[in-house]
GROMACS .gro file of C-alpha atoms in nm:
model
  358
    1MET     CA    1   0.525  -3.021  -2.927
    2VAL     CA    2   0.333  -2.960  -2.619
    3ARG     CA    3   0.027  -2.713  -2.703
    4LEU     CA    4   0.017  -2.458  -2.424
    5THR     CA    5  -0.340  -2.375  -2.320
    6ARG     CA    6  -0.465  -2.055  -2.342
    7VAL     CA    7  -0.394  -1.959  -1.970
    8GLN     CA    8  -0.066  -2.057  -2.042
    9GLN     CA    9  -0.009  -1.882  -2.393
   10GLN     CA   10  -0.175  -1.566  -2.193
   11ALA     CA   11   0.104  -1.607  -1.899
   12ARG     CA   12   0.362  -1.646  -2.153
   13THR     CA   13   0.283  -1.339  -2.383
   14ARG     CA   14   0.260  -1.121  -2.038
   15ALA     CA   15   0.582  -1.209  -1.912
   16ALA     CA   16   0.739  -1.167  -2.253
   17VAL     CA   17   0.587  -0.794  -2.251
   18LEU     CA   18   0.686  -0.707  -1.887
   19ALA     CA   19   1.048  -0.858  -1.956
   20ALA     CA   20   1.059  -0.623  -2.288
   21ALA     CA   21   0.899  -0.311  -2.078
   22ARG     CA   22   1.154  -0.328  -1.824
   23GLU     CA   23   1.444  -0.313  -2.048
   24GLU     CA   24   1.276  -0.034  -2.220
   25PHE     CA   25   1.196   0.165  -1.935
   26ALA     CA   26   1.528   0.088  -1.779
   27GLU     CA   27   1.719   0.220  -2.114
   28HIS     CA   28   1.497   0.526  -2.201
   29GLY     CA   29   1.298   0.608  -1.858
   30PHE     CA   30   0.904   0.661  -1.849
   31GLN     CA   31   0.829   0.952  -2.050
   32PRO     CA   32   1.024   0.868  -2.345
   33ALA     CA   33   0.980   0.473  -2.373
   34LYS     CA   34   0.751   0.382  -2.659
   35VAL     CA   35   0.519   0.095  -2.678
   36ASP     CA   36   0.608  -0.002  -3.051
   37ARG     CA   37   0.959  -0.066  -2.920
   38ILE     CA   38   0.847  -0.270  -2.613
   39ALA     CA   39   0.628  -0.493  -2.873
   40GLU     CA   40   0.936  -0.510  -3.092
   41ARG     CA   41   1.127  -0.615  -2.815
   42ALA     CA   42   0.867  -0.883  -2.703
   43GLU     CA   43   0.843  -0.977  -3.091
   44LEU     CA   44   0.435  -0.905  -3.057
   45THR     CA   45   0.228  -0.706  -3.199
   46ARG     CA   46   0.142  -0.332  -3.039
   47GLY     CA   47  -0.225  -0.493  -2.996
   48ALA     CA   48  -0.072  -0.775  -2.810
   49VAL     CA   49   0.076  -0.550  -2.543
   50TYR     CA   50  -0.245  -0.340  -2.551
   51SER     CA   51  -0.440  -0.653  -2.497
   52ASN     CA   52  -0.266  -0.691  -2.198
   53PHE     CA   53  -0.211  -0.349  -2.026
   54PRO     CA   54  -0.447  -0.093  -2.144
   55SER     CA   55  -0.187   0.219  -2.143
   56LYS     CA   56   0.177   0.262  -2.102
   57ARG     CA   57   0.120   0.378  -1.734
   58ALA     CA   58  -0.051   0.074  -1.628
   59LEU     CA   59   0.231  -0.126  -1.792
   60TYR     CA   60   0.577   0.079  -1.598
   61LEU     CA   61   0.345   0.040  -1.297
   62ALA     CA   62   0.310  -0.369  -1.346
   63VAL     CA   63   0.665  -0.341  -1.402
   64LEU     CA   64   0.752  -0.169  -1.094
   65ILE     CA   65   0.513  -0.429  -0.881
   66ASP     CA   66   0.694  -0.704  -1.060
   67LEU     CA   67   1.043  -0.592  -1.015
   68ILE     CA   68   0.923  -0.546  -0.604
   69GLU     CA   69   0.773  -0.915  -0.578
   70LYS     CA   70   1.074  -1.066  -0.722
   71ALA     CA   71   1.325  -0.894  -0.510
   72SER     CA   72   1.089  -0.939  -0.199
   73ALA     CA   73   1.096  -1.304  -0.275
   74GLY     CA   74   1.388  -1.437  -0.132
   75GLU     CA   75   1.431  -1.202   0.147
   76PRO     CA   76   1.385  -1.304   0.472
   77ARG     CA   77   1.128  -1.171   0.731
   78ALA     CA   78   1.211  -1.049   1.080
   79THR     CA   79   1.111  -1.272   1.362
   80VAL     CA   80   1.183  -1.015   1.644
   81SER     CA   81   1.104  -0.654   1.626
   82PRO     CA   82   1.359  -0.423   1.753
   83THR     CA   83   1.355  -0.323   2.127
   84SER     CA   84   1.313   0.037   2.086
   85ARG     CA   85   1.182   0.309   1.870
   86VAL     CA   86   1.522   0.437   1.788
   87ASP     CA   87   1.655   0.131   1.690
   88ALA     CA   88   1.330   0.036   1.465
   89LEU     CA   89   1.365   0.361   1.270
   90GLY     CA   90   1.715   0.347   1.215
   91VAL     CA   91   1.669  -0.024   1.098
   92PHE     CA   92   1.401   0.061   0.890
   93ALA     CA   93   1.560   0.325   0.732
   94ARG     CA   94   1.858   0.136   0.622
   95VAL     CA   95   1.622  -0.122   0.478
   96TRP     CA   96   1.442   0.173   0.274
   97LEU     CA   97   1.754   0.326   0.147
   98GLU     CA   98   1.857   0.008  -0.034
   99ARG     CA   99   1.662   0.129  -0.322
  100LEU     CA  100   1.875   0.403  -0.349
  101PRO     CA  101   2.106   0.361  -0.708
  102LEU     CA  102   2.450   0.344  -0.690
  103VAL     CA  103   2.673   0.630  -0.849
  104GLY     CA  104   2.732   0.532  -1.212
  105ASP     CA  105   2.390   0.357  -1.263
  106SER     CA  106   2.195   0.511  -1.561
  107ALA     CA  107   1.938   0.765  -1.484
  108PRO     CA  108   1.652   0.556  -1.631
  109GLY     CA  109   1.752   0.244  -1.453
  110GLY     CA  110   1.800   0.429  -1.133
  111ARG     CA  111   1.455   0.554  -1.154
  112LEU     CA  112   1.348   0.191  -1.175
  113GLN     CA  113   1.520   0.092  -0.889
  114LEU     CA  114   1.376   0.379  -0.683
  115ARG     CA  115   0.998   0.295  -0.765
  116SER     CA  116   0.996   0.655  -0.927
  117LEU     CA  117   0.661   0.799  -1.018
  118ASP     CA  118   0.795   1.140  -1.172
  119GLY     CA  119   0.618   1.242  -1.475
  120VAL     CA  120   0.423   0.906  -1.490
  121PHE     CA  121   0.078   1.108  -1.356
  122ASP     CA  122   0.020   1.413  -1.551
  123ASP     CA  123  -0.355   1.468  -1.336
  124ALA     CA  124  -0.447   1.562  -1.023
  125HIS     CA  125  -0.567   1.224  -0.929
  126GLY     CA  126  -0.282   1.032  -0.912
  127PRO     CA  127  -0.079   1.256  -0.677
  128ALA     CA  128  -0.413   1.290  -0.451
  129VAL     CA  129  -0.430   0.920  -0.439
  130LEU     CA  130  -0.034   0.897  -0.346
  131ALA     CA  131  -0.116   1.179  -0.056
  132GLN     CA  132  -0.361   0.901   0.072
  133LEU     CA  133  -0.133   0.624   0.018
  134ALA     CA  134   0.123   0.808   0.227
  135ARG     CA  135  -0.099   0.826   0.537
  136LEU     CA  136  -0.189   0.485   0.496
  137GLU     CA  137   0.198   0.384   0.472
  138ALA     CA  138   0.236   0.609   0.791
  139LEU     CA  139   0.005   0.449   0.994
  140LEU     CA  140   0.130   0.101   0.959
  141LEU     CA  141   0.496   0.223   1.021
  142ALA     CA  142   0.314   0.376   1.357
  143ILE     CA  143   0.158   0.041   1.450
  144ALA     CA  144   0.470  -0.126   1.435
  145LEU     CA  145   0.639   0.136   1.625
  146GLU     CA  146   0.409   0.092   1.894
  147ARG     CA  147   0.416  -0.273   1.896
  148GLY     CA  148   0.035  -0.320   1.781
  149ALA     CA  149  -0.075  -0.032   2.017
  150PRO     CA  150  -0.342   0.194   1.917
  151ALA     CA  151  -0.156   0.447   1.650
  152ARG     CA  152  -0.006   0.688   1.864
  153ARG     CA  153   0.323   0.741   1.670
  154VAL     CA  154   0.152   0.838   1.316
  155ARG     CA  155   0.294   1.175   1.268
  156LEU     CA  156   0.633   1.049   1.376
  157ALA     CA  157   0.587   0.796   1.096
  158GLU     CA  158   0.487   1.060   0.855
  159LEU     CA  159   0.803   1.269   0.940
  160VAL     CA  160   1.040   0.966   0.910
  161LEU     CA  161   0.874   0.854   0.533
  162THR     CA  162   0.891   1.264   0.447
  163MET     CA  163   1.273   1.228   0.482
  164LEU     CA  164   1.335   0.922   0.329
  165ASP     CA  165   1.112   1.046   0.037
  166GLY     CA  166   1.316   1.350   0.022
  167ALA     CA  167   1.666   1.121   0.019
  168GLY     CA  168   1.462   0.895  -0.252
  169HIS     CA  169   1.397   1.264  -0.430
  170ARG     CA  170   1.733   1.382  -0.401
  171ALA     CA  171   1.920   1.080  -0.533
  172GLU     CA  172   1.692   1.083  -0.834
  173THR     CA  173   1.763   1.454  -0.908
  174SER     CA  174   2.110   1.473  -0.784
  175PRO     CA  175   2.261   1.114  -0.792
  176GLY     CA  176   2.544   1.083  -0.564
  177PHE     CA  177   2.452   1.359  -0.302
  178GLY     CA  178   2.415   1.294   0.014
  179ASP     CA  179   2.512   0.966   0.260
  180PRO     CA  180   2.266   0.691   0.328
  181PHE     CA  181   2.423   0.602   0.668
  182ASP     CA  182   2.351   1.004   0.740
  183VAL     CA  183   1.990   0.986   0.648
  184ALA     CA  184   1.953   0.654   0.868
  185HIS     CA  185   2.154   0.809   1.178
  186ALA     CA  186   1.879   1.102   1.131
  187CYS     CA  187   1.595   0.926   1.140
  188ARG     CA  188   1.679   0.720   1.458
  189HIS     CA  189   1.680   1.061   1.601
  190LEU     CA  190   1.363   1.121   1.489
  191ALA     CA  191   1.263   0.857   1.771
  192GLU     CA  192   1.353   1.137   2.037
  193ILE     CA  193   1.177   1.432   1.917
  194GLY     CA  194   0.902   1.506   2.144
  195LEU     CA  195   0.620   1.514   1.882
  196GLU     CA  196   0.285   1.551   1.977
  197ASP     CA  197   0.087   1.335   1.793
  198THR     CA  198  -0.219   1.530   1.811
  199TRP     CA  199  -0.522   1.379   1.633
  200ALA     CA  200  -0.857   1.567   1.604
  201PRO     CA  201  -0.988   1.600   1.281
  202PRO     CA  202  -1.239   1.884   1.259
  203HIS     CA  203  -1.534   1.669   1.087
  204LEU     CA  204  -1.547   1.364   1.370
  205PRO     CA  205  -1.809   1.585   1.569
  206TYR     CA  206  -2.052   1.551   1.273
  207VAL     CA  207  -2.002   1.210   1.149
  208ALA     CA  208  -2.359   1.028   1.144
  209PRO     CA  209  -2.379   0.760   1.382
  210ALA     CA  210  -2.340   0.377   1.267
  211ARG     CA  211  -2.668   0.231   1.239
  212THR     CA  212  -2.737  -0.063   1.448
  213CYS     CA  213  -2.856  -0.385   1.314
  214ALA     CA  214  -2.851  -0.762   1.310
  215ASP     CA  215  -2.800  -0.839   0.970
  216ALA     CA  216  -2.677  -1.182   0.849
  217TRP     CA  217  -2.315  -1.185   0.734
  218THR     CA  218  -2.150  -1.402   0.477
  219ALA     CA  219  -1.766  -1.315   0.487
  220PRO     CA  220  -1.607  -1.365   0.130
  221GLU     CA  221  -1.340  -1.655   0.162
  222GLY     CA  222  -0.992  -1.708   0.022
  223LEU     CA  223  -0.893  -1.319   0.102
  224VAL     CA  224  -0.508  -1.252   0.160
  225ASP     CA  225  -0.416  -1.012   0.438
  226GLN     CA  226  -0.126  -0.815   0.247
  227ILE     CA  227   0.073  -0.776   0.568
  228SER     CA  228   0.093  -1.118   0.724
  229GLY     CA  229   0.038  -1.306   0.406
  230GLU     CA  230  -0.242  -1.533   0.545
  231ARG     CA  231  -0.599  -1.592   0.487
  232VAL     CA  232  -0.841  -1.344   0.662
  233ASP     CA  233  -1.110  -1.421   0.871
  234LEU     CA  234  -1.414  -1.185   0.897
  235SER     CA  235  -1.628  -1.350   1.144
  236ASN     CA  236  -1.574  -1.102   1.389
  237GLY     CA  237  -1.438  -0.724   1.398
  238LEU     CA  238  -1.445  -0.372   1.198
  239VAL     CA  239  -1.438  -0.453   0.803
  240VAL     CA  240  -1.382  -0.098   0.659
  241VAL     CA  241  -1.411  -0.039   0.292
  242LEU     CA  242  -1.204   0.233   0.176
  243GLY     CA  243  -1.159   0.351  -0.157
  244ALA     CA  244  -0.817   0.471  -0.288
  245GLY     CA  245  -0.886   0.834  -0.218
  246ARG     CA  246  -0.992   0.778   0.119
  247LEU     CA  247  -0.753   0.542   0.257
  248GLY     CA  248  -0.649   0.829   0.503
  249ALA     CA  249  -0.975   0.738   0.698
  250ALA     CA  250  -0.794   0.392   0.807
  251GLU     CA  251  -0.621   0.601   1.113
  252GLU     CA  252  -0.983   0.704   1.214
  253ALA     CA  253  -1.109   0.365   1.182
  254VAL     CA  254  -0.810   0.210   1.355
  255ARG     CA  255  -0.801   0.447   1.614
  256SER     CA  256  -1.197   0.410   1.722
  257ALA     CA  257  -1.188   0.042   1.758
  258LYS     CA  258  -1.168  -0.111   2.085
  259PRO     CA  259  -0.834  -0.264   2.200
  260GLY     CA  260  -0.738  -0.590   2.084
  261GLU     CA  261  -1.026  -0.588   1.811
  262GLN     CA  262  -0.950  -0.695   1.465
  263VAL     CA  263  -0.999  -0.412   1.223
  264THR     CA  264  -0.956  -0.522   0.835
  265LEU     CA  265  -0.899  -0.244   0.569
  266ALA     CA  266  -1.020  -0.335   0.234
  267VAL     CA  267  -0.938  -0.089  -0.065
  268VAL     CA  268  -1.097  -0.082  -0.389
  269THR     CA  269  -1.109   0.135  -0.660
  270GLY     CA  270  -1.295   0.256  -0.987
  271ASP     CA  271  -1.009   0.195  -1.208
  272PRO     CA  272  -0.801  -0.118  -1.134
  273GLU     CA  273  -0.578  -0.092  -1.423
  274GLU     CA  274  -0.421   0.205  -1.319
  275THR     CA  275  -0.515   0.345  -0.964
  276GLY     CA  276  -0.547  -0.024  -0.885
  277ARG     CA  277  -0.211  -0.094  -0.974
  278LEU     CA  278  -0.065   0.212  -0.799
  279VAL     CA  279  -0.241   0.112  -0.474
  280ARG     CA  280  -0.073  -0.249  -0.513
  281LEU     CA  281   0.274  -0.085  -0.612
  282ARG     CA  282   0.308   0.143  -0.319
  283VAL     CA  283   0.152  -0.124  -0.069
  284THR     CA  284   0.400  -0.417  -0.178
  285ASP     CA  285   0.691  -0.164  -0.155
  286ALA     CA  286   0.573  -0.031   0.215
  287VAL     CA  287   0.511  -0.399   0.342
  288GLY     CA  288   0.800  -0.552   0.199
  289CYS     CA  289   0.978  -0.286   0.406
  290LEU     CA  290   0.815  -0.329   0.725
  291ARG     CA  291   0.845  -0.689   0.707
  292ARG     CA  292   1.200  -0.706   0.727
  293VAL     CA  293   1.215  -0.477   1.038
  294PHE     CA  294   0.908  -0.582   1.249
  295ALA     CA  295   0.759  -0.954   1.356
  296PRO     CA  296   0.402  -0.994   1.203
  297GLU     CA  297   0.258  -1.001   1.572
  298VAL     CA  298   0.270  -0.614   1.588
  299TRP     CA  299   0.024  -0.596   1.333
  300GLN     CA  300  -0.209  -0.908   1.443
  301HIS     CA  301  -0.495  -0.692   1.496
  302VAL     CA  302  -0.473  -0.504   1.154
  303ARG     CA  303  -0.554  -0.644   0.820
  304LEU     CA  304  -0.497  -0.527   0.502
  305VAL     CA  305  -0.690  -0.631   0.166
  306LEU     CA  306  -0.672  -0.513  -0.190
  307ASP     CA  307  -1.047  -0.574  -0.281
  308ASP     CA  308  -0.978  -0.618  -0.633
  309ASP     CA  309  -1.245  -0.774  -0.729
  310ALA     CA  310  -1.466  -0.581  -0.471
  311LEU     CA  311  -1.557  -0.913  -0.292
  312VAL     CA  312  -1.587  -0.754   0.065
  313ALA     CA  313  -1.747  -0.435  -0.070
  314SER     CA  314  -2.012  -0.659  -0.262
  315ALA     CA  315  -2.053  -0.848   0.094
  316ILE     CA  316  -2.145  -0.558   0.269
  317GLY     CA  317  -2.407  -0.424   0.011
  318LEU     CA  318  -2.182  -0.196  -0.183
  319THR     CA  319  -2.305  -0.218  -0.572
  320ASP     CA  320  -2.062   0.021  -0.714
  321PRO     CA  321  -1.738   0.058  -0.515
  322GLY     CA  322  -1.516   0.384  -0.646
  323ASP     CA  323  -1.230   0.585  -0.508
  324ASP     CA  324  -1.454   0.795  -0.295
  325THR     CA  325  -1.588   0.499  -0.111
  326GLU     CA  326  -1.619   0.487   0.274
  327SER     CA  327  -1.834   0.267   0.440
  328ALA     CA  328  -1.809   0.000   0.744
  329ILE     CA  329  -1.962  -0.283   0.920
  330SER     CA  330  -1.914  -0.430   1.299
  331VAL     CA  331  -1.910  -0.790   1.305
  332ARG     CA  332  -1.966  -0.968   1.598
  333ASP     CA  333  -1.996  -1.379   1.573
  334GLY     CA  334  -2.062  -1.381   1.225
  335VAL     CA  335  -2.356  -1.111   1.248
  336ILE     CA  336  -2.355  -0.750   1.156
  337VAL     CA  337  -2.427  -0.543   1.438
  338ALA     CA  338  -2.371  -0.187   1.302
  339ARG     CA  339  -2.330  -0.027   0.977
  340ALA     CA  340  -2.200   0.329   0.860
  341HIS     CA  341  -2.145   0.497   0.505
  342GLY     CA  342  -2.006   0.803   0.375
  343ARG     CA  343  -1.736   1.031   0.533
  344GLY     CA  344  -1.635   0.885   0.865
  345ALA     CA  345  -1.776   0.534   0.826
  346GLY     CA  346  -1.482   0.348   1.003
  347TYR     CA  347  -1.508   0.601   1.284
  348ALA     CA  348  -1.886   0.563   1.352
  349ALA     CA  349  -1.857   0.182   1.326
  350GLY     CA  350  -1.591   0.118   1.571
  351ALA     CA  351  -1.740   0.401   1.806
  352ARG     CA  352  -2.064   0.211   1.805
  353ARG     CA  353  -1.905  -0.124   1.885
  354ARG     CA  354  -1.712   0.001   2.188
  355GLU     CA  355  -2.067   0.192   2.277
  356ALA     CA  356  -2.194  -0.146   2.290
  357THR     CA  357  -1.961  -0.355   2.431
  358SER     CA  358  -1.851  -0.090   2.724
   0.00000   0.00000   0.00000
């Protein structure tokens, strides 16, 4: 018998825990699920489960991430984007609505398919992070709708996602109610609404200007863009580090950047096990839907990095990044030419770069 290495044994144990947890959550749902039963299903000890996942919530989020990643592994990616916003929203809605459970599916299993987080977070922090993630998701959809142009359709994207999330919630609480094709049709018509995309955050006039500099820049290597799946080049452009509680500021950074300039959004958190998994879950889910509808080039000027090991944060000088982090640098030909920190940092660094090149 071939003896497994420690890494291989850990991977096998983790896979067994995830498989057992998926069965437990599909059968009972999140709240009634028991870690003891998960350990029994996996033929492991309770301690072995907790050595891989510090809480039932972290394990539940890991199960959802695993489900999404396996489901999306064989899904084709779009090579051509829809030619109009009407068609784009119709196709996107249909892709998103594929998660709705069928009539007759068990309620707990249906919630897994819906990526349901109902009852998973019993504190204020989780919902607050989810609100920030919703704004990031809307930004990515808006960029796609404008084929990579500045995000002028963010409010429209927010409205579409609100309708789709509502359909998901209705499917969870009232299975079988409503027709997904009607929802997709309604999303198509939302593209024709004359919705003014007003954008005037009241704090922007009070944002401190970015500090000009000429600092050496050693960009971290090996980072992967969550949107394209390609390696990220940080030798030029705007690099913005955002905590999980400040993801809504991504819109400020993208809007402030010079047309055609690359903006890299690096997401950090002070709680990788739970908040970090929540971010990865929602980003993986949203990007998976978007990539099935839109060609990769619509996001060619935006990169999204999940900075789990704080490599980007450390490179720009942050020693203790957390959920409230907001910091940015502007890089030109491998040199940091501007720095900003605090609320509005991405906007400040982008504005400084525009001034310098105008």
